[in-house]
Amino acid sequence: MRTNARYAALAAAGLLALSSLTACANDAASSASTGSGSGGGGKGEQVKIMVGGLDKVIYLPAMLTQRLGYFDAEGLDVQLLSEPAGVQAETALVSGQVQGAVGFYDHTLDLQTKGKHVESVVQFSRAPGEVEIVSTKAAGDITSPKDFKGRKLGITGLGSSTDFLTKYLAVKNGVNVSDFTPVAVGAGPTFISALQKGSIDGGMTTDPTVAQVLDKKAGRILLDMRTPQGSQEALGGPYPSSSLYMQTDWVNSHKATVQKLVNAFVKTLTWMSTHSASQIADKMPADYSQGDKALYAQAIKSTLPMFTKDGVMPAGGPETVEKVLKAFNPNIKNAKVDLSQTYTTEFAKKATG
């Protein structure tokens, strides 16, 4: 009887610990979606990936790959976690909480100067997918980045790629980074609210937030970097942004798993290139459209041109990113970055071959 009672107490303690761990996990990510794995029940190889905003269209391949069943087909049990900004996804990766991060490629250069070696293993895009919006009220006074001086400009988070790009646009147009105030407002409702209340005069965001801002007539587009052409005009070349990046040591010691991940993502990118925005929207979770399927499909359509079809790093892309970061980031400006260590095409080329 004592043994049974002891087992019961241990079981209760185990349940309590599991409950606490679950609560911590829920606190750590604003939302999560777990793959069933090959055969269900988590029997596939387990990989955790932190995404800098699962519902952002620029990171759409992450959830779409899961919805299409491509992780399962590769024998992977992938758990997708979400943070509101790419810089938080980066932190989760470097601290070892996750094996991969879906975020902007530019973090790999920034981290290298800090002694952290991470690399993009599959490149989702060849343009930032970002849009600089100005509030309807300020639209008459802000007609180019030259007018950023004295303004409050929204970004997803300090140290995020929206922060990087905003600073570059300012410096490129003769405005010092100390001449304006970056304000971390996230994306979605928090960004829109800040724009409407006047907490920010403008800001950088992505779809579906862009589509919602325009629909509410809360702001206007100042610069559109959702296409390769827009990236060329604003930044001077292709700007590889959303990607799956991982710690180099982990990549080298788990090449078979990385290849499976890249296979799944390249299948998704290929699928996206042969399907309409509406067909893509139909595959996504219902709550991503926030009650307006047509507007969500339009948001996807506006952003689709940024995506690669094969997951391979675009030629000249890393050089553009380095040029942008060197313009305002003293760490990178004064450091020698080995671009060849910030990405690999090994897996994507095998996936397409």
GROMACS .gro file of C-alpha atoms in nm:
model
  353
    1MET     CA    1   0.000   0.000   0.000
    2ARG     CA    2   0.284   0.235   0.087
    3THR     CA    3   0.444   0.164  -0.250
    4ASN     CA    4   0.120   0.242  -0.432
    5ALA     CA    5   0.080   0.563  -0.236
    6ARG     CA    6   0.438   0.658  -0.320
    7TYR     CA    7   0.377   0.597  -0.691
    8ALA     CA    8   0.059   0.802  -0.675
    9ALA     CA    9   0.248   1.091  -0.513
   10LEU     CA   10   0.522   1.069  -0.775
   11ALA     CA   11   0.265   1.066  -1.053
   12ALA     CA   12   0.094   1.373  -0.907
   13ALA     CA   13   0.428   1.551  -0.879
   14GLY     CA   14   0.506   1.458  -1.239
   15LEU     CA   15   0.175   1.599  -1.359
   16LEU     CA   16   0.238   1.918  -1.163
   17ALA     CA   17   0.584   1.954  -1.316
   18LEU     CA   18   0.445   1.887  -1.663
   19SER     CA   19   0.178   2.152  -1.605
   20SER     CA   20   0.443   2.403  -1.499
   21LEU     CA   21   0.658   2.324  -1.802
   22THR     CA   22   0.359   2.365  -2.031
   23ALA     CA   23   0.278   2.702  -1.876
   24CYS     CA   24   0.639   2.813  -1.927
   25ALA     CA   25   0.631   2.699  -2.287
   26ASN     CA   26   0.309   2.887  -2.346
   27ASP     CA   27   0.459   3.200  -2.193
   28ALA     CA   28   0.773   3.167  -2.406
   29ALA     CA   29   0.585   3.188  -2.735
   30SER     CA   30   0.281   3.389  -2.829
   31SER     CA   31   0.150   3.094  -3.027
   32ALA     CA   32   0.263   2.748  -3.120
   33SER     CA   33   0.169   2.474  -3.360
   34THR     CA   34   0.305   2.123  -3.332
   35GLY     CA   35   0.349   1.890  -3.624
   36SER     CA   36   0.220   1.536  -3.596
   37GLY     CA   37   0.545   1.387  -3.719
   38SER     CA   38   0.579   1.084  -3.941
   39GLY     CA   39   0.302   0.849  -3.847
   40GLY     CA   40   0.173   1.085  -3.579
   41GLY     CA   41   0.239   1.090  -3.207
   42GLY     CA   42   0.571   1.268  -3.243
   43LYS     CA   43   0.748   0.959  -3.386
   44GLY     CA   44   0.946   1.158  -3.641
   45GLU     CA   45   1.271   1.342  -3.576
   46GLN     CA   46   1.186   1.632  -3.348
   47VAL     CA   47   1.293   1.984  -3.444
   48LYS     CA   48   1.185   2.311  -3.282
   49ILE     CA   49   1.179   2.623  -3.498
   50MET     CA   50   1.112   2.975  -3.369
   51VAL     CA   51   0.944   3.206  -3.617
   52GLY     CA   52   0.955   3.586  -3.594
   53GLY     CA   53   0.576   3.605  -3.633
   54LEU     CA   54   0.402   3.294  -3.766
   55ASP     CA   55   0.113   3.491  -3.916
   56LYS     CA   56   0.336   3.731  -4.112
   57VAL     CA   57   0.317   3.669  -4.486
   58ILE     CA   58   0.697   3.707  -4.519
   59TYR     CA   59   0.732   3.393  -4.302
   60LEU     CA   60   0.436   3.212  -4.458
   61PRO     CA   61   0.644   2.914  -4.585
   62ALA     CA   62   0.691   2.793  -4.226
   63MET     CA   63   0.324   2.726  -4.150
   64LEU     CA   64   0.239   2.640  -4.511
   65THR     CA   65   0.501   2.363  -4.514
   66GLN     CA   66   0.334   2.211  -4.211
   67ARG     CA   67  -0.016   2.251  -4.355
   68LEU     CA   68   0.089   2.083  -4.681
   69GLY     CA   69   0.225   1.786  -4.486
   70TYR     CA   70   0.577   1.820  -4.620
   71PHE     CA   71   0.746   1.795  -4.277
   72ASP     CA   72   0.557   1.471  -4.214
   73ALA     CA   73   0.654   1.340  -4.558
   74GLU     CA   74   1.021   1.388  -4.466
   75GLY     CA   75   0.976   1.202  -4.138
   76LEU     CA   76   1.004   1.513  -3.924
   77ASP     CA   77   0.810   1.617  -3.614
   78VAL     CA   78   0.847   1.996  -3.639
   79GLN     CA   79   0.721   2.228  -3.368
   80LEU     CA   80   0.670   2.584  -3.485
   81LEU     CA   81   0.687   2.850  -3.215
   82SER     CA   82   0.619   3.220  -3.262
   83GLU     CA   83   0.766   3.544  -3.132
   84PRO     CA   84   0.653   3.890  -3.252
   85ALA     CA   85   0.996   3.997  -3.382
   86GLY     CA   86   1.279   3.827  -3.566
   87VAL     CA   87   1.535   3.943  -3.310
   88GLN     CA   88   1.351   3.736  -3.046
   89ALA     CA   89   1.366   3.431  -3.272
   90GLU     CA   90   1.740   3.492  -3.302
   91THR     CA   91   1.774   3.502  -2.921
   92ALA     CA   92   1.585   3.173  -2.886
   93LEU     CA   93   1.820   3.008  -3.137
   94VAL     CA   94   2.145   3.136  -2.986
   95SER     CA   95   2.034   3.036  -2.635
   96GLY     CA   96   1.964   2.681  -2.754
   97GLN     CA   97   1.589   2.685  -2.691
   98VAL     CA   98   1.527   2.587  -3.054
   99GLN     CA   99   1.725   2.425  -3.335
  100GLY     CA  100   1.621   2.670  -3.607
  101ALA     CA  101   1.491   3.023  -3.656
  102VAL     CA  102   1.279   3.161  -3.936
  103GLY     CA  103   1.382   3.522  -3.965
  104PHE     CA  104   1.588   3.764  -4.172
  105TYR     CA  105   1.921   3.652  -4.315
  106ASP     CA  106   2.084   3.978  -4.196
  107HIS     CA  107   2.096   3.841  -3.840
  108THR     CA  108   2.365   3.594  -3.950
  109LEU     CA  109   2.603   3.882  -4.031
  110ASP     CA  110   2.524   4.069  -3.711
  111LEU     CA  111   2.579   3.756  -3.502
  112GLN     CA  112   2.912   3.675  -3.669
  113THR     CA  113   3.056   4.004  -3.541
  114LYS     CA  114   2.950   3.890  -3.192
  115GLY     CA  115   3.131   3.558  -3.223
  116LYS     CA  116   2.818   3.353  -3.294
  117HIS     CA  117   2.822   3.134  -3.604
  118VAL     CA  118   2.485   3.080  -3.766
  119GLU     CA  119   2.396   3.031  -4.131
  120SER     CA  120   2.097   3.042  -4.361
  121VAL     CA  121   2.031   2.688  -4.489
  122VAL     CA  122   1.736   2.773  -4.714
  123GLN     CA  123   1.654   3.119  -4.846
  124PHE     CA  124   1.281   3.194  -4.875
  125SER     CA  125   1.312   3.538  -5.030
  126ARG     CA  126   1.509   3.781  -5.245
  127ALA     CA  127   1.349   4.104  -5.119
  128PRO     CA  128   1.267   4.231  -4.768
  129GLY     CA  129   0.889   4.212  -4.805
  130GLU     CA  130   0.881   4.525  -4.588
  131VAL     CA  131   0.681   4.842  -4.646
  132GLU     CA  132   0.747   5.184  -4.497
  133ILE     CA  133   0.407   5.325  -4.405
  134VAL     CA  134   0.331   5.683  -4.300
  135SER     CA  135   0.020   5.776  -4.108
  136THR     CA  136  -0.254   5.952  -4.298
  137LYS     CA  137  -0.202   6.255  -4.076
  138ALA     CA  138   0.174   6.274  -4.142
  139ALA     CA  139   0.162   6.174  -4.510
  140GLY     CA  140   0.178   6.535  -4.630
  141ASP     CA  141   0.495   6.604  -4.430
  142ILE     CA  142   0.681   6.277  -4.485
  143THR     CA  143   0.732   6.228  -4.858
  144SER     CA  144   1.068   6.045  -4.844
  145PRO     CA  145   1.313   5.911  -4.583
  146LYS     CA  146   1.475   6.257  -4.593
  147ASP     CA  147   1.181   6.366  -4.375
  148PHE     CA  148   1.250   6.111  -4.098
  149LYS     CA  149   1.426   6.373  -3.884
  150GLY     CA  150   1.240   6.438  -3.558
  151ARG     CA  151   0.990   6.161  -3.625
  152LYS     CA  152   0.881   5.857  -3.425
  153LEU     CA  153   0.906   5.552  -3.649
  154GLY     CA  154   0.757   5.212  -3.568
  155ILE     CA  155   0.963   4.892  -3.584
  156THR     CA  156   0.884   4.542  -3.462
  157GLY     CA  157   1.161   4.546  -3.203
  158LEU     CA  158   1.497   4.707  -3.125
  159GLY     CA  159   1.771   4.517  -3.308
  160SER     CA  160   1.518   4.370  -3.550
  161SER     CA  161   1.550   4.377  -3.927
  162THR     CA  162   1.288   4.652  -3.945
  163ASP     CA  163   1.517   4.850  -3.715
  164PHE     CA  164   1.816   4.779  -3.943
  165LEU     CA  165   1.635   4.876  -4.262
  166THR     CA  166   1.483   5.192  -4.114
  167LYS     CA  167   1.826   5.310  -4.003
  168TYR     CA  168   1.972   5.237  -4.344
  169LEU     CA  169   1.699   5.431  -4.527
  170ALA     CA  170   1.758   5.726  -4.294
  171VAL     CA  171   2.138   5.730  -4.333
  172LYS     CA  172   2.113   5.678  -4.710
  173ASN     CA  173   1.896   5.990  -4.725
  174GLY     CA  174   2.113   6.212  -4.507
  175VAL     CA  175   1.940   6.158  -4.170
  176ASN     CA  176   2.149   6.044  -3.873
  177VAL     CA  177   2.018   5.750  -3.669
  178SER     CA  178   2.014   5.983  -3.367
  179ASP     CA  179   1.782   6.225  -3.547
  180PHE     CA  180   1.470   6.007  -3.521
  181THR     CA  181   1.316   5.782  -3.258
  182PRO     CA  182   1.259   5.412  -3.327
  183VAL     CA  183   0.955   5.280  -3.138
  184ALA     CA  184   0.901   4.905  -3.085
  185VAL     CA  185   0.534   4.848  -3.168
  186GLY     CA  186   0.533   4.493  -3.306
  187ALA     CA  187   0.299   4.418  -3.595
  188GLY     CA  188  -0.071   4.374  -3.656
  189PRO     CA  189  -0.315   4.547  -3.415
  190THR     CA  190  -0.037   4.704  -3.203
  191PHE     CA  191   0.123   4.866  -3.508
  192ILE     CA  192  -0.210   4.988  -3.645
  193SER     CA  193  -0.317   5.127  -3.307
  194ALA     CA  194   0.012   5.318  -3.268
  195LEU     CA  195  -0.035   5.465  -3.616
  196GLN     CA  196  -0.395   5.569  -3.548
  197LYS     CA  197  -0.320   5.719  -3.205
  198GLY     CA  198  -0.020   5.914  -3.329
  199SER     CA  199   0.227   5.724  -3.111
  200ILE     CA  200   0.426   5.684  -3.432
  201ASP     CA  201   0.434   5.899  -3.745
  202GLY     CA  202   0.510   5.602  -3.964
  203GLY     CA  203   0.680   5.269  -3.951
  204MET     CA  204   0.802   4.956  -4.121
  205THR     CA  205   0.581   4.650  -4.138
  206THR     CA  206   0.475   4.361  -4.357
  207ASP     CA  207   0.158   4.197  -4.480
  208PRO     CA  208  -0.106   4.129  -4.364
  209THR     CA  209  -0.057   4.446  -4.153
  210VAL     CA  210   0.004   4.654  -4.467
  211ALA     CA  211  -0.325   4.542  -4.624
  212GLN     CA  212  -0.511   4.615  -4.300
  213VAL     CA  213  -0.359   4.966  -4.267
  214LEU     CA  214  -0.461   5.053  -4.622
  215ASP     CA  215  -0.808   4.903  -4.575
  216LYS     CA  216  -0.862   5.114  -4.262
  217LYS     CA  217  -0.715   5.419  -4.440
  218ALA     CA  218  -0.484   5.460  -4.141
  219GLY     CA  219  -0.177   5.522  -4.353
  220ARG     CA  220  -0.016   5.533  -4.694
  221ILE     CA  221   0.278   5.353  -4.854
  222LEU     CA  222   0.601   5.552  -4.864
  223LEU     CA  223   0.837   5.274  -4.982
  224ASP     CA  224   0.739   4.928  -5.104
  225MET     CA  225   1.004   4.657  -5.077
  226ARG     CA  226   0.779   4.358  -5.141
  227THR     CA  227   0.923   4.297  -5.487
  228PRO     CA  228   1.277   4.254  -5.623
  229GLN     CA  229   1.225   4.580  -5.813
  230GLY     CA  230   1.129   4.763  -5.493
  231SER     CA  231   1.434   4.617  -5.318
  232GLN     CA  232   1.658   4.731  -5.603
  233GLU     CA  233   1.522   5.086  -5.590
  234ALA     CA  234   1.537   5.125  -5.211
  235LEU     CA  235   1.848   4.922  -5.128
  236GLY     CA  236   2.047   4.894  -5.450
  237GLY     CA  237   2.017   4.521  -5.507
  238PRO     CA  238   1.846   4.195  -5.406
  239TYR     CA  239   1.799   4.179  -5.030
  240PRO     CA  240   1.760   3.817  -4.912
  241SER     CA  241   1.546   3.835  -4.603
  242SER     CA  242   1.326   3.555  -4.465
  243SER     CA  243   1.513   3.229  -4.429
  244LEU     CA  244   1.567   2.929  -4.206
  245TYR     CA  245   1.892   2.987  -4.022
  246MET     CA  246   2.060   2.757  -3.774
  247GLN     CA  247   2.376   2.734  -3.566
  248THR     CA  248   2.660   2.617  -3.789
  249ASP     CA  249   2.780   2.352  -3.541
  250TRP     CA  250   2.429   2.202  -3.531
  251VAL     CA  251   2.404   2.204  -3.911
  252ASN     CA  252   2.736   2.023  -3.948
  253SER     CA  253   2.643   1.758  -3.694
  254HIS     CA  254   2.286   1.704  -3.822
  255LYS     CA  255   2.322   1.723  -4.200
  256ALA     CA  256   2.063   1.453  -4.273
  257THR     CA  257   1.800   1.633  -4.064
  258VAL     CA  258   1.883   1.971  -4.218
  259GLN     CA  259   1.849   1.820  -4.566
  260LYS     CA  260   1.502   1.691  -4.478
  261LEU     CA  261   1.400   2.035  -4.351
  262VAL     CA  262   1.529   2.204  -4.665
  263ASN     CA  263   1.363   1.943  -4.887
  264ALA     CA  264   1.029   2.025  -4.721
  265PHE     CA  265   1.073   2.402  -4.755
  266VAL     CA  266   1.185   2.386  -5.119
  267LYS     CA  267   0.878   2.174  -5.200
  268THR     CA  268   0.667   2.450  -5.045
  269LEU     CA  269   0.840   2.729  -5.236
  270THR     CA  270   0.789   2.538  -5.560
  271TRP     CA  271   0.424   2.478  -5.471
  272MET     CA  272   0.376   2.849  -5.399
  273SER     CA  273   0.515   2.941  -5.741
  274THR     CA  274   0.245   2.737  -5.915
  275HIS     CA  275  -0.058   2.833  -5.702
  276SER     CA  276  -0.259   3.153  -5.665
  277ALA     CA  277  -0.272   3.374  -5.357
  278SER     CA  278  -0.629   3.255  -5.291
  279GLN     CA  279  -0.521   2.890  -5.306
  280ILE     CA  280  -0.238   2.963  -5.064
  281ALA     CA  281  -0.475   3.150  -4.830
  282ASP     CA  282  -0.709   2.848  -4.830
  283LYS     CA  283  -0.429   2.632  -4.689
  284MET     CA  284  -0.350   2.862  -4.398
  285PRO     CA  285  -0.515   2.857  -4.051
  286ALA     CA  286  -0.855   3.027  -4.061
  287ASP     CA  287  -0.766   3.284  -3.793
  288TYR     CA  288  -0.479   3.424  -4.004
  289SER     CA  289  -0.733   3.603  -4.225
  290GLN     CA  290  -0.891   3.774  -3.920
  291GLY     CA  291  -1.237   3.742  -4.071
  292ASP     CA  292  -1.152   3.888  -4.412
  293LYS     CA  293  -1.035   3.612  -4.648
  294ALA     CA  294  -1.029   3.840  -4.954
  295LEU     CA  295  -0.806   4.097  -4.780
  296TYR     CA  296  -0.574   3.823  -4.657
  297ALA     CA  297  -0.546   3.678  -5.008
  298GLN     CA  298  -0.463   4.026  -5.137
  299ALA     CA  299  -0.191   4.058  -4.873
  300ILE     CA  300  -0.038   3.730  -4.992
  301LYS     CA  301  -0.063   3.837  -5.357
  302SER     CA  302   0.123   4.163  -5.284
  303THR     CA  303   0.407   3.978  -5.112
  304LEU     CA  304   0.442   3.670  -5.338
  305PRO     CA  305   0.700   3.831  -5.573
  306MET     CA  306   0.959   3.834  -5.294
  307PHE     CA  307   0.981   3.456  -5.265
  308THR     CA  308   1.241   3.235  -5.432
  309LYS     CA  309   1.126   2.921  -5.614
  310ASP     CA  310   1.422   2.704  -5.518
  311GLY     CA  311   1.547   2.819  -5.174
  312VAL     CA  312   1.888   2.916  -5.315
  313MET     CA  313   2.059   3.237  -5.202
  314PRO     CA  314   2.021   3.499  -5.481
  315ALA     CA  315   2.346   3.609  -5.646
  316GLY     CA  316   2.470   3.938  -5.502
  317GLY     CA  317   2.224   3.923  -5.213
  318PRO     CA  318   2.472   3.880  -4.925
  319GLU     CA  319   2.678   4.172  -5.059
  320THR     CA  320   2.371   4.400  -5.060
  321VAL     CA  321   2.291   4.303  -4.701
  322GLU     CA  322   2.649   4.371  -4.591
  323LYS     CA  323   2.645   4.712  -4.763
  324VAL     CA  324   2.319   4.804  -4.589
  325LEU     CA  325   2.441   4.699  -4.244
  326LYS     CA  326   2.780   4.867  -4.282
  327ALA     CA  327   2.606   5.200  -4.351
  328PHE     CA  328   2.487   5.239  -3.991
  329ASN     CA  329   2.602   4.946  -3.777
  330PRO     CA  330   2.944   5.027  -3.621
  331ASN     CA  331   3.001   4.662  -3.524
  332ILE     CA  332   2.979   4.550  -3.885
  333LYS     CA  333   3.133   4.864  -4.035
  334ASN     CA  334   3.454   4.803  -3.843
  335ALA     CA  335   3.457   4.425  -3.878
  336LYS     CA  336   3.551   4.188  -4.156
  337VAL     CA  337   3.252   3.964  -4.224
  338ASP     CA  338   3.311   3.632  -4.397
  339LEU     CA  339   2.994   3.616  -4.606
  340SER     CA  340   3.067   3.258  -4.714
  341GLN     CA  341   3.010   3.152  -4.353
  342THR     CA  342   2.667   3.319  -4.327
  343TYR     CA  343   2.479   3.091  -4.568
  344THR     CA  344   2.503   2.763  -4.754
  345THR     CA  345   2.344   2.651  -5.081
  346GLU     CA  346   2.447   2.289  -5.026
  347PHE     CA  347   2.108   2.168  -4.910
  348ALA     CA  348   1.885   2.375  -5.139
  349LYS     CA  349   2.076   2.267  -5.448
  350LYS     CA  350   2.043   1.902  -5.347
  351ALA     CA  351   1.672   1.955  -5.286
  352THR     CA  352   1.621   2.098  -5.635
  353GLY     CA  353   1.855   1.856  -5.808
   0.00000   0.00000   0.00000
